[in-house]
């Protein structure tokens, strides 16, 4: 079985300005300096990306954006492309978050186009199941893909799926990957759990066989709390 390095990702959503974002990531870097064997990612708002990249320095924290357009350039007012994100230092992009779908009516076909464009540009991305049509047609999915399962009722509510419930869904997704793709996707793709993850529940969730990390919203906005999740004590 492939070794999947755990990933803890902070989705800052529409929070924090430039100075605040830079300060937060410096705090996170200081709080996780001695942690090994965990990939850490922050996804600030677009405006803070360059400053956060600079503040990361050589701390080894990955930078992600929260959305992008699938075209490379053109008359798409208000949008940014994968190449523009790369230019700011992004290595990842979050696609298809449930808030994009429910609040902005983003359909799976758009997310599918974005996913293909992100891979073309070398941006690794995470995406919810159901928007992987182009990869399904190809029959393979890049191993760098990261999926996230977030029960919508657990987002920002303080309610979390029990480790057993989460494990069941993650196991289902991994089985689906195995049935759908001829490549080693099922073995290699990381599946993150999201929804009110905190330092107090991270270890139990992360101990489940098919849970490879966490996508953290509210608790990623404070260095100490986020660092506490990164230090979940891998087993
Ligand atoms: P919370 O951690 O605030 O529940 O948010 C989860 C989430 O939506 C991360 O993308």
PDB file of C-alpha atoms and ligand atoms in Angstrom:
ATOM      1  CA  UNK A   1       0.000   0.000   0.000  1.00  0.00           C
ATOM      2  CA  UNK A   2       1.233   3.470  -0.844  1.00  0.00           C
ATOM      3  CA  UNK A   3       2.398   5.620   2.017  1.00  0.00           C
ATOM      4  CA  UNK A   4       0.033   8.534   2.338  1.00  0.00           C
ATOM      5  CA  UNK A   5       1.527  11.444   4.231  1.00  0.00           C
ATOM      6  CA  UNK A   6      -1.133  13.039   6.444  1.00  0.00           C
ATOM      7  CA  UNK A   7      -2.181  16.537   5.453  1.00  0.00           C
ATOM      8  CA  UNK A   8      -3.680  19.225   7.646  1.00  0.00           C
ATOM      9  CA  UNK A   9      -5.132  22.033   5.540  1.00  0.00           C
ATOM     10  CA  UNK A  10      -6.510  25.342   6.788  1.00  0.00           C
ATOM     11  CA  UNK A  11      -9.285  26.893   4.723  1.00  0.00           C
ATOM     12  CA  UNK A  12      -9.416  30.487   5.911  1.00  0.00           C
ATOM     13  CA  UNK A  13     -12.531  31.182   3.825  1.00  0.00           C
ATOM     14  CA  UNK A  14     -13.288  34.941   3.617  1.00  0.00           C
ATOM     15  CA  UNK A  15     -11.288  35.829   6.702  1.00  0.00           C
ATOM     16  CA  UNK A  16      -8.107  37.771   7.463  1.00  0.00           C
ATOM     17  CA  UNK A  17      -6.458  40.653   5.640  1.00  0.00           C
ATOM     18  CA  UNK A  18      -2.903  40.827   4.393  1.00  0.00           C
ATOM     19  CA  UNK A  19      -1.139  41.686   7.657  1.00  0.00           C
ATOM     20  CA  UNK A  20      -3.309  39.342   9.719  1.00  0.00           C
ATOM     21  CA  UNK A  21      -2.750  36.490   7.297  1.00  0.00           C
ATOM     22  CA  UNK A  22       1.014  36.945   7.326  1.00  0.00           C
ATOM     23  CA  UNK A  23       1.016  37.069  11.121  1.00  0.00           C
ATOM     24  CA  UNK A  24      -1.091  33.932  11.385  1.00  0.00           C
ATOM     25  CA  UNK A  25       1.143  31.890   9.118  1.00  0.00           C
ATOM     26  CA  UNK A  26       4.241  33.044  10.987  1.00  0.00           C
ATOM     27  CA  UNK A  27       2.580  31.861  14.188  1.00  0.00           C
ATOM     28  CA  UNK A  28       1.694  28.524  12.611  1.00  0.00           C
ATOM     29  CA  UNK A  29       5.255  28.065  11.334  1.00  0.00           C
ATOM     30  CA  UNK A  30       6.607  28.718  14.824  1.00  0.00           C
ATOM     31  CA  UNK A  31       4.082  26.346  16.391  1.00  0.00           C
ATOM     32  CA  UNK A  32       4.869  23.395  14.128  1.00  0.00           C
ATOM     33  CA  UNK A  33       8.607  23.876  13.676  1.00  0.00           C
ATOM     34  CA  UNK A  34       9.504  20.502  15.163  1.00  0.00           C
ATOM     35  CA  UNK A  35       6.655  18.528  13.569  1.00  0.00           C
ATOM     36  CA  UNK A  36       7.703  15.923  11.023  1.00  0.00           C
ATOM     37  CA  UNK A  37       5.759  13.667   8.708  1.00  0.00           C
ATOM     38  CA  UNK A  38       2.726  15.920   8.205  1.00  0.00           C
ATOM     39  CA  UNK A  39       2.011  18.125   5.187  1.00  0.00           C
ATOM     40  CA  UNK A  40       0.582  21.473   6.194  1.00  0.00           C
ATOM     41  CA  UNK A  41      -1.330  23.790   3.890  1.00  0.00           C
ATOM     42  CA  UNK A  42      -2.993  27.173   4.319  1.00  0.00           C
ATOM     43  CA  UNK A  43      -5.567  28.585   1.908  1.00  0.00           C
ATOM     44  CA  UNK A  44      -5.969  32.339   2.506  1.00  0.00           C
ATOM     45  CA  UNK A  45      -8.199  34.703   0.492  1.00  0.00           C
ATOM     46  CA  UNK A  46      -6.718  35.756  -2.883  1.00  0.00           C
ATOM     47  CA  UNK A  47      -5.625  39.184  -1.636  1.00  0.00           C
ATOM     48  CA  UNK A  48      -3.371  37.725   1.048  1.00  0.00           C
ATOM     49  CA  UNK A  49      -1.686  35.044  -1.087  1.00  0.00           C
ATOM     50  CA  UNK A  50       1.557  36.897  -1.961  1.00  0.00           C
ATOM     51  CA  UNK A  51       2.070  38.203   1.574  1.00  0.00           C
ATOM     52  CA  UNK A  52       1.375  34.813   3.118  1.00  0.00           C
ATOM     53  CA  UNK A  53       3.761  33.185   0.645  1.00  0.00           C
ATOM     54  CA  UNK A  54       6.460  35.613   1.688  1.00  0.00           C
ATOM     55  CA  UNK A  55       5.735  35.072   5.375  1.00  0.00           C
ATOM     56  CA  UNK A  56       6.005  31.296   4.915  1.00  0.00           C
ATOM     57  CA  UNK A  57       9.603  31.709   3.788  1.00  0.00           C
ATOM     58  CA  UNK A  58      11.277  28.315   3.952  1.00  0.00           C
ATOM     59  CA  UNK A  59       8.923  26.925   6.602  1.00  0.00           C
ATOM     60  CA  UNK A  60       7.666  24.272   4.189  1.00  0.00           C
ATOM     61  CA  UNK A  61       3.983  25.173   4.495  1.00  0.00           C
ATOM     62  CA  UNK A  62       2.035  24.686   1.264  1.00  0.00           C
ATOM     63  CA  UNK A  63      -0.008  27.560  -0.105  1.00  0.00           C
ATOM     64  CA  UNK A  64      -3.436  27.011  -1.629  1.00  0.00           C
ATOM     65  CA  UNK A  65      -6.165  29.192  -3.075  1.00  0.00           C
ATOM     66  CA  UNK A  66      -9.866  28.692  -2.477  1.00  0.00           C
ATOM     67  CA  UNK A  67     -11.145  28.847  -6.044  1.00  0.00           C
ATOM     68  CA  UNK A  68     -10.109  29.522  -9.663  1.00  0.00           C
ATOM     69  CA  UNK A  69     -11.476  29.708 -13.203  1.00  0.00           C
ATOM     70  CA  UNK A  70     -10.804  26.976 -15.729  1.00  0.00           C
ATOM     71  CA  UNK A  71      -9.717  29.297 -18.569  1.00  0.00           C
ATOM     72  CA  UNK A  72      -6.171  30.586 -18.695  1.00  0.00           C
ATOM     73  CA  UNK A  73      -7.077  34.226 -19.437  1.00  0.00           C
ATOM     74  CA  UNK A  74      -9.745  36.371 -21.034  1.00  0.00           C
ATOM     75  CA  UNK A  75     -12.915  38.341 -20.394  1.00  0.00           C
ATOM     76  CA  UNK A  76     -14.002  36.720 -17.122  1.00  0.00           C
ATOM     77  CA  UNK A  77     -14.514  39.640 -14.770  1.00  0.00           C
ATOM     78  CA  UNK A  78     -13.753  38.794 -11.189  1.00  0.00           C
ATOM     79  CA  UNK A  79     -12.005  35.506 -11.896  1.00  0.00           C
ATOM     80  CA  UNK A  80      -8.405  34.314 -11.537  1.00  0.00           C
ATOM     81  CA  UNK A  81      -6.683  31.528 -13.464  1.00  0.00           C
ATOM     82  CA  UNK A  82      -4.550  28.621 -12.328  1.00  0.00           C
ATOM     83  CA  UNK A  83      -1.461  30.289 -13.822  1.00  0.00           C
ATOM     84  CA  UNK A  84      -2.149  33.441 -11.793  1.00  0.00           C
ATOM     85  CA  UNK A  85      -2.377  31.368  -8.639  1.00  0.00           C
ATOM     86  CA  UNK A  86       0.865  29.617  -9.444  1.00  0.00           C
ATOM     87  CA  UNK A  87       2.503  33.003  -9.890  1.00  0.00           C
ATOM     88  CA  UNK A  88       1.638  33.869  -6.287  1.00  0.00           C
ATOM     89  CA  UNK A  89       3.302  30.674  -5.093  1.00  0.00           C
ATOM     90  CA  UNK A  90       0.232  28.457  -4.821  1.00  0.00           C
ATOM     91  CA  UNK A  91       0.763  24.737  -5.179  1.00  0.00           C
ATOM     92  CA  UNK A  92      -2.834  23.779  -4.412  1.00  0.00           C
ATOM     93  CA  UNK A  93      -6.347  25.001  -4.968  1.00  0.00           C
ATOM     94  CA  UNK A  94      -9.561  24.052  -3.205  1.00  0.00           C
ATOM     95  CA  UNK A  95     -12.282  23.255  -5.714  1.00  0.00           C
ATOM     96  CA  UNK A  96     -15.923  22.440  -5.261  1.00  0.00           C
ATOM     97  CA  UNK A  97     -16.278  23.364  -1.603  1.00  0.00           C
ATOM     98  CA  UNK A  98     -19.858  22.933  -0.463  1.00  0.00           C
ATOM     99  CA  UNK A  99     -20.085  26.687   0.159  1.00  0.00           C
ATOM    100  CA  UNK A 100     -19.209  27.333  -3.512  1.00  0.00           C
ATOM    101  CA  UNK A 101     -21.894  24.891  -4.538  1.00  0.00           C
ATOM    102  CA  UNK A 102     -24.665  26.043  -2.227  1.00  0.00           C
ATOM    103  CA  UNK A 103     -24.040  29.795  -1.964  1.00  0.00           C
ATOM    104  CA  UNK A 104     -22.737  30.407  -5.495  1.00  0.00           C
ATOM    105  CA  UNK A 105     -24.619  27.696  -7.356  1.00  0.00           C
ATOM    106  CA  UNK A 106     -21.425  26.176  -8.704  1.00  0.00           C
ATOM    107  CA  UNK A 107     -22.356  23.052 -10.679  1.00  0.00           C
ATOM    108  CA  UNK A 108     -20.315  19.869 -10.885  1.00  0.00           C
ATOM    109  CA  UNK A 109     -19.551  20.476 -14.587  1.00  0.00           C
ATOM    110  CA  UNK A 110     -17.742  23.710 -13.711  1.00  0.00           C
ATOM    111  CA  UNK A 111     -15.814  22.021 -10.947  1.00  0.00           C
ATOM    112  CA  UNK A 112     -14.867  19.280 -13.371  1.00  0.00           C
ATOM    113  CA  UNK A 113     -13.465  21.873 -15.814  1.00  0.00           C
ATOM    114  CA  UNK A 114     -11.607  23.587 -13.009  1.00  0.00           C
ATOM    115  CA  UNK A 115     -10.115  20.307 -11.826  1.00  0.00           C
ATOM    116  CA  UNK A 116      -8.817  19.510 -15.303  1.00  0.00           C
ATOM    117  CA  UNK A 117      -7.366  23.028 -15.650  1.00  0.00           C
ATOM    118  CA  UNK A 118      -5.750  22.850 -12.222  1.00  0.00           C
ATOM    119  CA  UNK A 119      -4.017  19.604 -13.119  1.00  0.00           C
ATOM    120  CA  UNK A 120      -2.887  21.010 -16.485  1.00  0.00           C
ATOM    121  CA  UNK A 121      -1.239  23.873 -14.616  1.00  0.00           C
ATOM    122  CA  UNK A 122       0.299  21.524 -12.093  1.00  0.00           C
ATOM    123  CA  UNK A 123      -1.848  22.740  -9.238  1.00  0.00           C
ATOM    124  CA  UNK A 124      -2.870  19.919  -7.004  1.00  0.00           C
ATOM    125  CA  UNK A 125      -6.416  20.192  -5.871  1.00  0.00           C
ATOM    126  CA  UNK A 126      -9.021  18.660  -3.718  1.00  0.00           C
ATOM    127  CA  UNK A 127     -12.502  18.193  -4.934  1.00  0.00           C
ATOM    128  CA  UNK A 128     -15.654  16.539  -3.832  1.00  0.00           C
ATOM    129  CA  UNK A 129     -16.731  13.292  -5.363  1.00  0.00           C
ATOM    130  CA  UNK A 130     -19.105  13.729  -8.299  1.00  0.00           C
ATOM    131  CA  UNK A 131     -17.024  16.266 -10.193  1.00  0.00           C
ATOM    132  CA  UNK A 132     -14.396  13.985 -11.607  1.00  0.00           C
ATOM    133  CA  UNK A 133     -15.926  13.303 -14.989  1.00  0.00           C
ATOM    134  CA  UNK A 134     -12.857  14.083 -17.102  1.00  0.00           C
ATOM    135  CA  UNK A 135     -10.710  11.810 -14.985  1.00  0.00           C
ATOM    136  CA  UNK A 136     -13.342   9.117 -15.183  1.00  0.00           C
ATOM    137  CA  UNK A 137     -13.300   9.301 -18.962  1.00  0.00           C
ATOM    138  CA  UNK A 138      -9.517   9.039 -18.889  1.00  0.00           C
ATOM    139  CA  UNK A 139      -9.764   6.180 -16.428  1.00  0.00           C
ATOM    140  CA  UNK A 140      -7.062   7.620 -14.216  1.00  0.00           C
ATOM    141  CA  UNK A 141      -6.686  10.263 -11.601  1.00  0.00           C
ATOM    142  CA  UNK A 142      -3.413  11.974 -10.639  1.00  0.00           C
ATOM    143  CA  UNK A 143      -1.993  10.629  -7.394  1.00  0.00           C
ATOM    144  CA  UNK A 144      -1.493  14.228  -6.283  1.00  0.00           C
ATOM    145  CA  UNK A 145      -5.235  14.712  -6.044  1.00  0.00           C
ATOM    146  CA  UNK A 146      -6.586  15.330  -2.571  1.00  0.00           C
ATOM    147  CA  UNK A 147     -10.243  14.744  -1.818  1.00  0.00           C
ATOM    148  CA  UNK A 148     -12.148  16.065   1.151  1.00  0.00           C
ATOM    149  CA  UNK A 149     -15.283  14.750   2.752  1.00  0.00           C
ATOM    150  CA  UNK A 150     -17.114  17.333   4.794  1.00  0.00           C
ATOM    151  CA  UNK A 151     -20.609  16.526   6.062  1.00  0.00           C
ATOM    152  CA  UNK A 152     -22.385  19.844   5.485  1.00  0.00           C
ATOM    153  CA  UNK A 153     -24.077  19.682   8.877  1.00  0.00           C
ATOM    154  CA  UNK A 154     -20.648  19.564  10.532  1.00  0.00           C
ATOM    155  CA  UNK A 155     -19.249  22.710   8.877  1.00  0.00           C
ATOM    156  CA  UNK A 156     -18.945  25.554  11.350  1.00  0.00           C
ATOM    157  CA  UNK A 157     -21.481  23.996  13.713  1.00  0.00           C
ATOM    158  CA  UNK A 158     -19.250  22.433  16.336  1.00  0.00           C
ATOM    159  CA  UNK A 159     -20.753  19.070  15.425  1.00  0.00           C
ATOM    160  CA  UNK A 160     -18.382  16.414  14.111  1.00  0.00           C
ATOM    161  CA  UNK A 161     -18.985  13.023  12.585  1.00  0.00           C
ATOM    162  CA  UNK A 162     -17.904  10.282  14.950  1.00  0.00           C
ATOM    163  CA  UNK A 163     -14.655   8.591  13.919  1.00  0.00           C
ATOM    164  CA  UNK A 164     -16.683   5.499  12.985  1.00  0.00           C
ATOM    165  CA  UNK A 165     -19.082   7.475  10.789  1.00  0.00           C
ATOM    166  CA  UNK A 166     -16.236   9.296   9.085  1.00  0.00           C
ATOM    167  CA  UNK A 167     -14.294   6.076   8.556  1.00  0.00           C
ATOM    168  CA  UNK A 168     -17.274   4.489   6.870  1.00  0.00           C
ATOM    169  CA  UNK A 169     -17.646   7.302   4.345  1.00  0.00           C
ATOM    170  CA  UNK A 170     -13.915   7.538   3.711  1.00  0.00           C
ATOM    171  CA  UNK A 171     -13.827   3.797   3.145  1.00  0.00           C
ATOM    172  CA  UNK A 172     -16.678   4.129   0.700  1.00  0.00           C
ATOM    173  CA  UNK A 173     -14.858   6.887  -1.225  1.00  0.00           C
ATOM    174  CA  UNK A 174     -11.688   4.835  -1.361  1.00  0.00           C
ATOM    175  CA  UNK A 175     -13.650   1.860  -2.624  1.00  0.00           C
ATOM    176  CA  UNK A 176     -15.253   4.063  -5.254  1.00  0.00           C
ATOM    177  CA  UNK A 177     -11.816   5.257  -6.365  1.00  0.00           C
ATOM    178  CA  UNK A 178     -10.684   1.660  -6.697  1.00  0.00           C
ATOM    179  CA  UNK A 179     -13.744   0.695  -8.733  1.00  0.00           C
ATOM    180  CA  UNK A 180     -13.590   3.786 -10.952  1.00  0.00           C
ATOM    181  CA  UNK A 181      -9.924   4.188 -11.818  1.00  0.00           C
ATOM    182  CA  UNK A 182      -7.514   1.685 -13.233  1.00  0.00           C
ATOM    183  CA  UNK A 183      -4.590   3.649 -11.813  1.00  0.00           C
ATOM    184  CA  UNK A 184      -3.379   3.405  -8.231  1.00  0.00           C
ATOM    185  CA  UNK A 185      -5.592   6.346  -7.277  1.00  0.00           C
ATOM    186  CA  UNK A 186      -7.365   4.448  -4.530  1.00  0.00           C
ATOM    187  CA  UNK A 187      -4.084   3.734  -2.796  1.00  0.00           C
ATOM    188  CA  UNK A 188      -2.431   7.086  -3.335  1.00  0.00           C
ATOM    189  CA  UNK A 189      -5.076   9.791  -3.169  1.00  0.00           C
ATOM    190  CA  UNK A 190      -5.407  11.410   0.220  1.00  0.00           C
ATOM    191  CA  UNK A 191      -8.892  11.826   1.630  1.00  0.00           C
ATOM    192  CA  UNK A 192      -9.277  14.568   4.212  1.00  0.00           C
ATOM    193  CA  UNK A 193     -12.088  14.902   6.711  1.00  0.00           C
ATOM    194  CA  UNK A 194     -13.605  18.329   7.341  1.00  0.00           C
ATOM    195  CA  UNK A 195     -16.256  19.708   9.651  1.00  0.00           C
ATOM    196  CA  UNK A 196     -15.515  21.240  13.067  1.00  0.00           C
ATOM    197  CA  UNK A 197     -12.111  19.584  13.388  1.00  0.00           C
ATOM    198  CA  UNK A 198     -10.341  20.800  16.532  1.00  0.00           C
ATOM    199  CA  UNK A 199      -7.257  19.826  18.526  1.00  0.00           C
ATOM    200  CA  UNK A 200      -9.506  17.745  20.801  1.00  0.00           C
ATOM    201  CA  UNK A 201     -10.986  15.526  18.084  1.00  0.00           C
ATOM    202  CA  UNK A 202      -8.197  15.435  15.486  1.00  0.00           C
ATOM    203  CA  UNK A 203      -6.291  12.462  16.896  1.00  0.00           C
ATOM    204  CA  UNK A 204      -9.345  10.182  16.991  1.00  0.00           C
ATOM    205  CA  UNK A 205     -10.327  11.092  13.447  1.00  0.00           C
ATOM    206  CA  UNK A 206      -6.796  10.748  12.130  1.00  0.00           C
ATOM    207  CA  UNK A 207      -6.434   7.321  13.703  1.00  0.00           C
ATOM    208  CA  UNK A 208      -9.031   5.925  11.285  1.00  0.00           C
ATOM    209  CA  UNK A 209      -7.554   3.879   8.438  1.00  0.00           C
ATOM    210  CA  UNK A 210      -8.913   5.874   5.498  1.00  0.00           C
ATOM    211  CA  UNK A 211      -8.667   9.350   6.982  1.00  0.00           C
ATOM    212  CA  UNK A 212      -5.487  10.958   5.694  1.00  0.00           C
ATOM    213  CA  UNK A 213      -5.860  14.415   7.123  1.00  0.00           C
ATOM    214  CA  UNK A 214      -8.168  17.284   7.894  1.00  0.00           C
ATOM    215  CA  UNK A 215      -9.588  20.300   6.114  1.00  0.00           C
ATOM    216  CA  UNK A 216     -10.052  22.835   8.856  1.00  0.00           C
ATOM    217  CA  UNK A 217     -12.143  26.002   8.742  1.00  0.00           C
ATOM    218  CA  UNK A 218     -12.767  27.952  11.960  1.00  0.00           C
ATOM    219  CA  UNK A 219      -9.975  26.320  13.958  1.00  0.00           C
ATOM    220  CA  UNK A 220      -7.419  27.229  11.282  1.00  0.00           C
ATOM    221  CA  UNK A 221      -7.725  30.946  12.066  1.00  0.00           C
ATOM    222  CA  UNK A 222      -5.685  30.795  15.254  1.00  0.00           C
ATOM    223  CA  UNK A 223      -2.078  29.673  15.206  1.00  0.00           C
ATOM    224  CA  UNK A 224      -2.188  27.793  18.478  1.00  0.00           C
ATOM    225  CA  UNK A 225      -5.355  25.895  17.628  1.00  0.00           C
ATOM    226  CA  UNK A 226      -4.269  25.036  14.111  1.00  0.00           C
ATOM    227  CA  UNK A 227      -0.826  23.974  15.314  1.00  0.00           C
ATOM    228  CA  UNK A 228      -2.603  21.815  17.896  1.00  0.00           C
ATOM    229  CA  UNK A 229      -4.356  19.976  15.076  1.00  0.00           C
ATOM    230  CA  UNK A 230      -1.128  19.588  13.092  1.00  0.00           C
ATOM    231  CA  UNK A 231       0.410  18.041  16.204  1.00  0.00           C
ATOM    232  CA  UNK A 232      -2.388  15.477  16.380  1.00  0.00           C
ATOM    233  CA  UNK A 233       0.180  12.755  17.090  1.00  0.00           C
ATOM    234  CA  UNK A 234       0.269  10.540  14.006  1.00  0.00           C
ATOM    235  CA  UNK A 235      -0.177   6.824  14.630  1.00  0.00           C
TER     236      UNK A 235
HETATM  237  P1  LIG B   1     -15.151  24.241  10.070  1.00  0.00           P
HETATM  238  O1  LIG B   1     -13.855  23.610  10.476  1.00  0.00           O
HETATM  239  O2  LIG B   1     -15.286  25.670  10.496  1.00  0.00           O
HETATM  240  O3  LIG B   1     -16.327  23.405  10.439  1.00  0.00           O
HETATM  241  O4  LIG B   1     -15.141  24.312   8.448  1.00  0.00           O
HETATM  242  C1  LIG B   1     -14.908  23.169   7.731  1.00  0.00           C
HETATM  243  C2  LIG B   1     -14.701  23.564   6.322  1.00  0.00           C
HETATM  244  O5  LIG B   1     -15.643  23.895   5.623  1.00  0.00           O
HETATM  245  C3  LIG B   1     -13.337  23.541   5.803  1.00  0.00           C
HETATM  246  O6  LIG B   1     -13.319  23.694   4.420  1.00  0.00           O
END
